[in-house]
Amino acid sequence: MLEQQALVTRTDEQKVFIKSLQGSACGHCLKRQSCATTHYAHLLPDREMALSSPLPLQAGDWVIVGIEENQLLRASFIMYLLPLLLLLGIVGLSGGDDQTTVPLAVATLSVSYYLFYRLQNGFIRHLISPPQILRKL
């Protein structure tokens, strides 16, 4: 199981809203130096995730959130490998020359990523279980 620290930002009757902080293998993220990932994380908006929790939590509590490795692999397959397989299948079936293959490939990837983006809330979240709150710190 992959684990990450998260901060409880707010709660309601049924859900706990958490915000995960950017982690780092080298420990420099808190110092805001040494790699571009930290800079990109500050440009992107903070996102909250709503989870159900068996623990009594309040805003400001720190928790450990975990997700199974196979769930992460399944999500990676759906979001990255499936559009590429779709691309190879459509381009392979077209059997065209370079003038039709390149625009068809770009169109296929664009449409598949757009569809996955639009369907991610309904389709993908039913195939992949959400992270779980494991324990309170």
PDB file of C-alpha atoms in Angstrom:
ATOM      1  CA  MET A   1       0.000   0.000   0.000  1.00  0.00           C
ATOM      2  CA  LEU A   2       1.257   3.466  -0.887  1.00  0.00           C
ATOM      3  CA  GLU A   3       0.852   5.986   1.926  1.00  0.00           C
ATOM      4  CA  GLN A   4       0.841   9.791   2.016  1.00  0.00           C
ATOM      5  CA  GLN A   5       0.292  12.404   4.697  1.00  0.00           C
ATOM      6  CA  ALA A   6      -2.717  14.648   4.246  1.00  0.00           C
ATOM      7  CA  LEU A   7      -4.351  17.525   6.064  1.00  0.00           C
ATOM      8  CA  VAL A   8      -8.061  17.519   6.906  1.00  0.00           C
ATOM      9  CA  THR A   9      -9.358  20.859   5.639  1.00  0.00           C
ATOM     10  CA  ARG A  10     -13.046  20.516   6.543  1.00  0.00           C
ATOM     11  CA  THR A  11     -15.691  17.953   7.402  1.00  0.00           C
ATOM     12  CA  ASP A  12     -19.417  17.474   6.991  1.00  0.00           C
ATOM     13  CA  GLU A  13     -21.816  14.756   8.160  1.00  0.00           C
ATOM     14  CA  GLN A  14     -20.692  12.095   5.692  1.00  0.00           C
ATOM     15  CA  LYS A  15     -17.377  13.203   4.178  1.00  0.00           C
ATOM     16  CA  VAL A  16     -13.946  14.374   5.236  1.00  0.00           C
ATOM     17  CA  PHE A  17     -12.146  16.733   2.873  1.00  0.00           C
ATOM     18  CA  ILE A  18      -8.388  16.277   2.728  1.00  0.00           C
ATOM     19  CA  LYS A  19      -5.553  18.035   0.966  1.00  0.00           C
ATOM     20  CA  SER A  20      -2.366  16.131   0.244  1.00  0.00           C
ATOM     21  CA  LEU A  21       0.919  17.979   0.427  1.00  0.00           C
ATOM     22  CA  GLN A  22       3.626  17.610  -2.207  1.00  0.00           C
ATOM     23  CA  GLY A  23       6.076  14.952  -1.136  1.00  0.00           C
ATOM     24  CA  SER A  24       9.639  14.370  -2.190  1.00  0.00           C
ATOM     25  CA  ALA A  25      12.135  11.545  -2.107  1.00  0.00           C
ATOM     26  CA  CYS A  26      14.989  13.953  -1.391  1.00  0.00           C
ATOM     27  CA  GLY A  27      13.253  16.084   1.250  1.00  0.00           C
ATOM     28  CA  HIS A  28      13.838  19.432  -0.453  1.00  0.00           C
ATOM     29  CA  CYS A  29      10.203  20.256  -1.258  1.00  0.00           C
ATOM     30  CA  LEU A  30       9.626  21.897   2.072  1.00  0.00           C
ATOM     31  CA  LYS A  31      12.625  24.131   1.370  1.00  0.00           C
ATOM     32  CA  ARG A  32      11.209  25.035  -2.082  1.00  0.00           C
ATOM     33  CA  GLN A  33      14.386  24.334  -3.950  1.00  0.00           C
ATOM     34  CA  SER A  34      16.310  21.831  -6.043  1.00  0.00           C
ATOM     35  CA  CYS A  35      13.736  20.761  -8.673  1.00  0.00           C
ATOM     36  CA  ALA A  36      11.024  22.082 -10.963  1.00  0.00           C
ATOM     37  CA  THR A  37       8.284  19.912  -9.418  1.00  0.00           C
ATOM     38  CA  THR A  38       8.088  22.207  -6.419  1.00  0.00           C
ATOM     39  CA  HIS A  39       7.719  25.258  -8.637  1.00  0.00           C
ATOM     40  CA  TYR A  40       4.962  23.623 -10.686  1.00  0.00           C
ATOM     41  CA  ALA A  41       3.125  22.548  -7.524  1.00  0.00           C
ATOM     42  CA  HIS A  42       2.943  26.180  -6.388  1.00  0.00           C
ATOM     43  CA  LEU A  43       1.487  27.266  -9.733  1.00  0.00           C
ATOM     44  CA  LEU A  44      -1.280  24.658  -9.713  1.00  0.00           C
ATOM     45  CA  PRO A  45      -4.345  25.142  -7.523  1.00  0.00           C
ATOM     46  CA  ASP A  46      -4.650  23.107  -4.357  1.00  0.00           C
ATOM     47  CA  ARG A  47      -7.167  20.315  -4.694  1.00  0.00           C
ATOM     48  CA  GLU A  48      -9.307  18.781  -2.030  1.00  0.00           C
ATOM     49  CA  MET A  49     -10.526  15.219  -2.079  1.00  0.00           C
ATOM     50  CA  ALA A  50     -13.673  14.054  -0.317  1.00  0.00           C
ATOM     51  CA  LEU A  51     -13.384  10.708   1.453  1.00  0.00           C
ATOM     52  CA  SER A  52     -15.501   8.804   3.898  1.00  0.00           C
ATOM     53  CA  SER A  53     -13.807   8.127   7.211  1.00  0.00           C
ATOM     54  CA  PRO A  54     -14.516   5.761  10.092  1.00  0.00           C
ATOM     55  CA  LEU A  55     -12.431   8.017  12.362  1.00  0.00           C
ATOM     56  CA  PRO A  56     -13.765  11.109  14.125  1.00  0.00           C
ATOM     57  CA  LEU A  57     -11.773  13.872  12.435  1.00  0.00           C
ATOM     58  CA  GLN A  58     -11.809  17.647  12.580  1.00  0.00           C
ATOM     59  CA  ALA A  59     -10.330  20.359  10.378  1.00  0.00           C
ATOM     60  CA  GLY A  60      -6.615  20.675  11.027  1.00  0.00           C
ATOM     61  CA  ASP A  61      -6.015  16.985  11.800  1.00  0.00           C
ATOM     62  CA  TRP A  62      -3.200  15.179  10.010  1.00  0.00           C
ATOM     63  CA  VAL A  63      -3.964  11.721   8.616  1.00  0.00           C
ATOM     64  CA  ILE A  64      -2.248   8.981   6.652  1.00  0.00           C
ATOM     65  CA  VAL A  65      -4.033   8.174   3.397  1.00  0.00           C
ATOM     66  CA  GLY A  66      -3.306   4.970   1.507  1.00  0.00           C
ATOM     67  CA  ILE A  67      -4.058   3.439  -1.876  1.00  0.00           C
ATOM     68  CA  GLU A  68      -3.373  -0.084  -3.071  1.00  0.00           C
ATOM     69  CA  GLU A  69      -0.622  -0.491  -5.675  1.00  0.00           C
ATOM     70  CA  ASN A  70      -2.864  -2.486  -8.024  1.00  0.00           C
ATOM     71  CA  GLN A  71      -5.397   0.375  -8.009  1.00  0.00           C
ATOM     72  CA  LEU A  72      -2.660   2.774  -9.070  1.00  0.00           C
ATOM     73  CA  LEU A  73      -1.563   0.417 -11.845  1.00  0.00           C
ATOM     74  CA  ARG A  74      -5.148   0.072 -13.049  1.00  0.00           C
ATOM     75  CA  ALA A  75      -5.577   3.863 -13.124  1.00  0.00           C
ATOM     76  CA  SER A  76      -2.309   4.259 -15.031  1.00  0.00           C
ATOM     77  CA  PHE A  77      -3.405   1.646 -17.547  1.00  0.00           C
ATOM     78  CA  ILE A  78      -6.762   3.300 -18.129  1.00  0.00           C
ATOM     79  CA  MET A  79      -5.433   6.838 -18.391  1.00  0.00           C
ATOM     80  CA  TYR A  80      -2.226   6.282 -20.381  1.00  0.00           C
ATOM     81  CA  LEU A  81      -1.969   2.877 -22.018  1.00  0.00           C
ATOM     82  CA  LEU A  82      -5.552   2.561 -23.244  1.00  0.00           C
ATOM     83  CA  PRO A  83      -5.412   5.741 -25.405  1.00  0.00           C
ATOM     84  CA  LEU A  84      -2.115   4.571 -26.880  1.00  0.00           C
ATOM     85  CA  LEU A  85      -3.555   1.159 -27.694  1.00  0.00           C
ATOM     86  CA  LEU A  86      -6.557   2.892 -29.263  1.00  0.00           C
ATOM     87  CA  LEU A  87      -4.146   5.030 -31.310  1.00  0.00           C
ATOM     88  CA  LEU A  88      -2.188   2.031 -32.558  1.00  0.00           C
ATOM     89  CA  GLY A  89      -5.363   0.140 -33.399  1.00  0.00           C
ATOM     90  CA  ILE A  90      -6.967   2.944 -35.393  1.00  0.00           C
ATOM     91  CA  VAL A  91      -3.781   3.889 -37.208  1.00  0.00           C
ATOM     92  CA  GLY A  92      -3.074   0.225 -37.931  1.00  0.00           C
ATOM     93  CA  LEU A  93      -6.559  -0.318 -39.324  1.00  0.00           C
ATOM     94  CA  SER A  94      -6.375   2.799 -41.478  1.00  0.00           C
ATOM     95  CA  GLY A  95      -3.453   1.417 -43.483  1.00  0.00           C
ATOM     96  CA  GLY A  96      -2.995   4.825 -45.037  1.00  0.00           C
ATOM     97  CA  ASP A  97       0.010   6.806 -46.072  1.00  0.00           C
ATOM     98  CA  ASP A  98       1.881   9.382 -43.987  1.00  0.00           C
ATOM     99  CA  GLN A  99      -0.450  12.204 -44.999  1.00  0.00           C
ATOM    100  CA  THR A 100      -3.455  10.533 -43.390  1.00  0.00           C
ATOM    101  CA  THR A 101      -1.725   8.611 -40.589  1.00  0.00           C
ATOM    102  CA  VAL A 102      -0.260  11.595 -38.726  1.00  0.00           C
ATOM    103  CA  PRO A 103      -3.493  13.666 -38.568  1.00  0.00           C
ATOM    104  CA  LEU A 104      -5.457  10.521 -37.693  1.00  0.00           C
ATOM    105  CA  ALA A 105      -3.013   9.738 -34.872  1.00  0.00           C
ATOM    106  CA  VAL A 106      -3.202  13.254 -33.454  1.00  0.00           C
ATOM    107  CA  ALA A 107      -6.998  13.269 -33.714  1.00  0.00           C
ATOM    108  CA  THR A 108      -7.294   9.855 -32.041  1.00  0.00           C
ATOM    109  CA  LEU A 109      -5.088  10.829 -29.097  1.00  0.00           C
ATOM    110  CA  SER A 110      -6.837  14.175 -28.698  1.00  0.00           C
ATOM    111  CA  VAL A 111     -10.315  12.653 -28.720  1.00  0.00           C
ATOM    112  CA  SER A 112      -9.386   9.789 -26.384  1.00  0.00           C
ATOM    113  CA  TYR A 113      -7.739  12.073 -23.813  1.00  0.00           C
ATOM    114  CA  TYR A 114     -10.666  14.488 -24.016  1.00  0.00           C
ATOM    115  CA  LEU A 115     -13.145  11.636 -23.464  1.00  0.00           C
ATOM    116  CA  PHE A 116     -11.180  10.291 -20.515  1.00  0.00           C
ATOM    117  CA  TYR A 117     -11.021  13.795 -19.058  1.00  0.00           C
ATOM    118  CA  ARG A 118     -14.803  14.229 -19.379  1.00  0.00           C
ATOM    119  CA  LEU A 119     -15.630  10.718 -18.139  1.00  0.00           C
ATOM    120  CA  GLN A 120     -13.146  10.467 -15.282  1.00  0.00           C
ATOM    121  CA  ASN A 121     -15.622  11.384 -12.548  1.00  0.00           C
ATOM    122  CA  GLY A 122     -18.175   8.766 -13.501  1.00  0.00           C
ATOM    123  CA  PHE A 123     -16.439   6.022 -15.416  1.00  0.00           C
ATOM    124  CA  ILE A 124     -12.991   5.747 -13.885  1.00  0.00           C
ATOM    125  CA  ARG A 125     -13.971   6.346 -10.268  1.00  0.00           C
ATOM    126  CA  HIS A 126     -16.292   3.328 -10.453  1.00  0.00           C
ATOM    127  CA  LEU A 127     -13.439   1.123 -11.668  1.00  0.00           C
ATOM    128  CA  ILE A 128     -10.911   2.354  -9.115  1.00  0.00           C
ATOM    129  CA  SER A 129     -11.550   2.504  -5.410  1.00  0.00           C
ATOM    130  CA  PRO A 130     -10.700   5.827  -3.753  1.00  0.00           C
ATOM    131  CA  PRO A 131      -7.860   6.234  -1.274  1.00  0.00           C
ATOM    132  CA  GLN A 132      -8.596   5.265   2.323  1.00  0.00           C
ATOM    133  CA  ILE A 133      -7.871   7.147   5.507  1.00  0.00           C
ATOM    134  CA  LEU A 134      -5.713   4.685   7.426  1.00  0.00           C
ATOM    135  CA  ARG A 135      -4.959   6.474  10.678  1.00  0.00           C
ATOM    136  CA  LYS A 136      -4.814   9.815  12.406  1.00  0.00           C
ATOM    137  CA  LEU A 137      -1.435  11.304  13.308  1.00  0.00           C
TER     138      LEU A 137
END
